[in-house]
Short mmCIF file of C-alpha atoms in Angstrom, two decimals:
data_model
loop_
_atom_site.label_atom_id
_atom_site.label_comp_id
_atom_site.label_asym_id
_atom_site.label_seq_id
_atom_site.Cartn_x
_atom_site.Cartn_y
_atom_site.Cartn_z
CA UNK A 1 -185.91 57.84 -98.54
CA UNK A 2 -183.97 55.59 -100.74
CA UNK A 3 -180.69 57.09 -99.40
CA UNK A 4 -181.81 56.47 -95.73
CA UNK A 5 -182.44 52.80 -96.72
CA UNK A 6 -179.27 52.25 -98.27
CA UNK A 7 -177.40 53.88 -95.50
CA UNK A 8 -179.29 51.65 -92.84
CA UNK A 9 -178.33 48.57 -94.87
CA UNK A 10 -174.85 49.68 -94.97
CA UNK A 11 -174.60 50.35 -91.24
CA UNK A 12 -176.23 46.90 -90.58
CA UNK A 13 -173.67 45.19 -92.73
CA UNK A 14 -170.84 46.76 -91.34
CA UNK A 15 -171.93 45.93 -87.73
CA UNK A 16 -172.51 42.37 -88.71
CA UNK A 17 -169.19 41.94 -90.56
CA UNK A 18 -167.07 44.16 -88.15
CA UNK A 19 -165.50 41.09 -86.47
CA UNK A 20 -164.82 39.32 -89.82
CA UNK A 21 -161.94 36.57 -89.86
CA UNK A 22 -161.22 35.64 -93.51
CA UNK A 23 -158.97 33.24 -95.48
CA UNK A 24 -161.20 30.13 -95.83
CA UNK A 25 -162.01 29.84 -92.29
CA UNK A 26 -164.34 32.97 -91.89
CA UNK A 27 -166.24 33.73 -88.87
CA UNK A 28 -168.60 35.94 -90.72
CA UNK A 29 -169.63 36.24 -94.42
CA UNK A 30 -167.20 37.47 -97.00
CA UNK A 31 -168.55 40.61 -99.00
CA UNK A 32 -168.31 39.36 -102.49
CA UNK A 33 -167.52 42.11 -105.12
CA UNK A 34 -166.51 42.25 -108.62
CA UNK A 35 -162.87 42.66 -107.56
CA UNK A 36 -162.70 39.80 -105.19
CA UNK A 37 -165.05 37.43 -106.93
CA UNK A 38 -162.42 35.13 -108.50
CA UNK A 39 -160.31 34.78 -105.25
CA UNK A 40 -163.21 34.29 -102.81
CA UNK A 41 -165.62 32.17 -105.02
CA UNK A 42 -163.72 30.51 -107.87
CA UNK A 43 -160.30 29.84 -106.07
CA UNK A 44 -161.91 28.86 -102.76
CA UNK A 45 -160.74 25.71 -101.34
CA UNK A 46 -164.15 24.99 -99.56
CA UNK A 47 -167.83 25.23 -100.99
CA UNK A 48 -169.26 28.79 -100.95
CA UNK A 49 -172.79 29.48 -100.06
CA UNK A 50 -173.53 32.88 -101.42
CA UNK A 51 -176.48 35.14 -100.30
CA UNK A 52 -177.26 37.55 -103.16
CA UNK A 53 -179.69 40.45 -102.13
CA UNK A 54 -181.24 43.76 -103.04
CA UNK A 55 -180.87 46.26 -100.28
CA UNK A 56 -184.47 47.22 -100.64
CA UNK A 57 -185.82 44.05 -99.93
CA UNK A 58 -187.46 43.44 -96.59
CA UNK A 59 -186.37 39.79 -96.56
CA UNK A 60 -182.81 40.86 -96.77
CA UNK A 61 -183.00 42.89 -93.32
CA UNK A 62 -184.53 39.88 -91.77
CA UNK A 63 -182.39 36.98 -93.31
CA UNK A 64 -178.83 38.63 -93.03
CA UNK A 65 -178.68 38.34 -89.07
CA UNK A 66 -179.93 34.67 -89.40
CA UNK A 67 -177.24 34.08 -92.21
CA UNK A 68 -174.55 35.53 -90.03
CA UNK A 69 -175.60 33.53 -87.01
CA UNK A 70 -175.23 30.12 -88.79
CA UNK A 71 -171.83 30.74 -90.38
CA UNK A 72 -169.49 29.86 -87.43
CA UNK A 73 -171.21 26.48 -87.13
CA UNK A 74 -169.64 25.63 -90.54
CA UNK A 75 -166.37 27.28 -90.30
CA UNK A 76 -164.03 25.11 -92.47
CA UNK A 77 -166.71 23.33 -94.16
CA UNK A 78 -168.73 26.22 -96.04
CA UNK A 79 -167.55 29.80 -96.83
CA UNK A 80 -170.49 32.07 -96.17
CA UNK A 81 -170.66 34.90 -98.58
CA UNK A 82 -173.00 37.90 -99.30
CA UNK A 83 -173.36 40.06 -102.46
CA UNK A 84 -175.24 43.08 -103.20
CA UNK A 85 -176.94 42.43 -106.73
CA UNK A 86 -177.11 46.16 -107.42
CA UNK A 87 -173.57 46.75 -107.26
CA UNK A 88 -172.06 43.73 -108.77
CA UNK A 89 -173.58 43.44 -112.42
CA UNK A 90 -170.76 41.46 -113.99
CA UNK A 91 -170.91 38.82 -111.07
CA UNK A 92 -174.58 38.57 -111.26
CA UNK A 93 -174.20 37.96 -115.19
CA UNK A 94 -171.46 35.31 -114.44
CA UNK A 95 -173.46 33.30 -112.05
CA UNK A 96 -176.61 33.62 -114.17
CA UNK A 97 -178.72 35.35 -110.94
CA UNK A 98 -182.08 35.99 -112.05
CA UNK A 99 -183.69 37.60 -109.15
CA UNK A 100 -183.13 38.91 -105.67
CA UNK A 101 -182.79 37.23 -102.45
CA UNK A 102 -181.35 33.62 -103.32
CA UNK A 103 -178.83 31.33 -101.99
CA UNK A 104 -176.20 29.79 -104.25
CA UNK A 105 -173.86 26.84 -103.57
CA UNK A 106 -170.61 27.30 -105.51
CA UNK A 107 -167.64 25.05 -105.47
CA UNK A 108 -164.56 25.84 -107.20
CA UNK A 109 -164.96 26.38 -110.77
CA UNK A 110 -168.38 24.23 -110.81
CA UNK A 111 -171.59 25.88 -110.02
CA UNK A 112 -173.99 24.15 -107.82
CA UNK A 113 -177.75 24.65 -107.52
CA UNK A 114 -179.81 27.68 -106.82
CA UNK A 115 -182.19 27.86 -103.86
CA UNK A 116 -184.72 30.47 -103.69
CA UNK A 117 -186.01 31.60 -100.48
CA UNK A 118 -189.26 30.40 -99.05
CA UNK A 119 -188.37 27.29 -97.24
CA UNK A 120 -185.04 28.73 -95.75
CA UNK A 121 -186.52 31.42 -93.46
CA UNK A 122 -185.46 30.04 -90.06
CA UNK A 123 -182.26 29.20 -88.38
CA UNK A 124 -183.17 25.50 -88.50
CA UNK A 125 -184.09 25.27 -92.30
CA UNK A 126 -180.89 27.30 -93.11
CA UNK A 127 -178.85 24.81 -90.83
CA UNK A 128 -180.60 21.78 -92.62
CA UNK A 129 -180.05 23.27 -96.08
CA UNK A 130 -176.40 23.53 -95.19
CA UNK A 131 -175.97 20.02 -93.90
CA UNK A 132 -178.01 18.54 -96.87
CA UNK A 133 -175.73 20.53 -99.41
CA UNK A 134 -172.40 19.38 -97.74
CA UNK A 135 -173.97 15.77 -97.83
CA UNK A 136 -174.85 16.23 -101.61
CA UNK A 137 -171.50 17.79 -102.49
CA UNK A 138 -169.62 14.62 -100.69
CA UNK A 139 -171.79 12.22 -102.83
CA UNK A 140 -170.95 14.41 -105.99
CA UNK A 141 -167.15 14.42 -105.23
CA UNK A 142 -167.32 10.59 -104.69
CA UNK A 143 -169.20 9.69 -107.89
CA UNK A 144 -166.91 11.89 -109.92
CA UNK A 145 -163.66 10.33 -108.12
CA UNK A 146 -165.13 6.92 -108.94
CA UNK A 147 -165.77 8.07 -112.70
CA UNK A 148 -162.10 9.32 -112.81
CA UNK A 149 -160.75 6.12 -111.73
CA UNK A 150 -162.80 4.18 -114.22
CA UNK A 151 -161.53 6.38 -117.05
CA UNK A 152 -157.88 5.98 -115.81
CA UNK A 153 -158.52 2.17 -115.81
CA UNK A 154 -159.81 2.23 -119.35
CA UNK A 155 -156.61 3.83 -120.82
#
């Protein structure tokens, strides 16, 4: 039974990602693995919205198509990424992921906030969460740029 669930999940994932276009202008989510974690997440020039999941989760089966439909709207602004937590233990540890099915915003070497599901179950709420996150990141970047300017002036 578990084998059939995993096979179905892999088929769904393959069909969703078969039209992938990568290199910081993705049209579909990037699959994060231990092998590409550093390149796709840490070295990304744009913020990464990571959806980590457990293949046995019912939420995963309903959320992945929604996540995939939204990503073209944010091409060039956000990189959408997905990761199976059962297959990437080292990445799960590095990101301190404590449970299944969560969204994590990540920018470069800095970690953003964790957002657990509950209020992000519709296309509208996911779109709003993405827009709010981009707005918050702009404010964060501006504050740090202002702070860096103050440090240079004091030297």
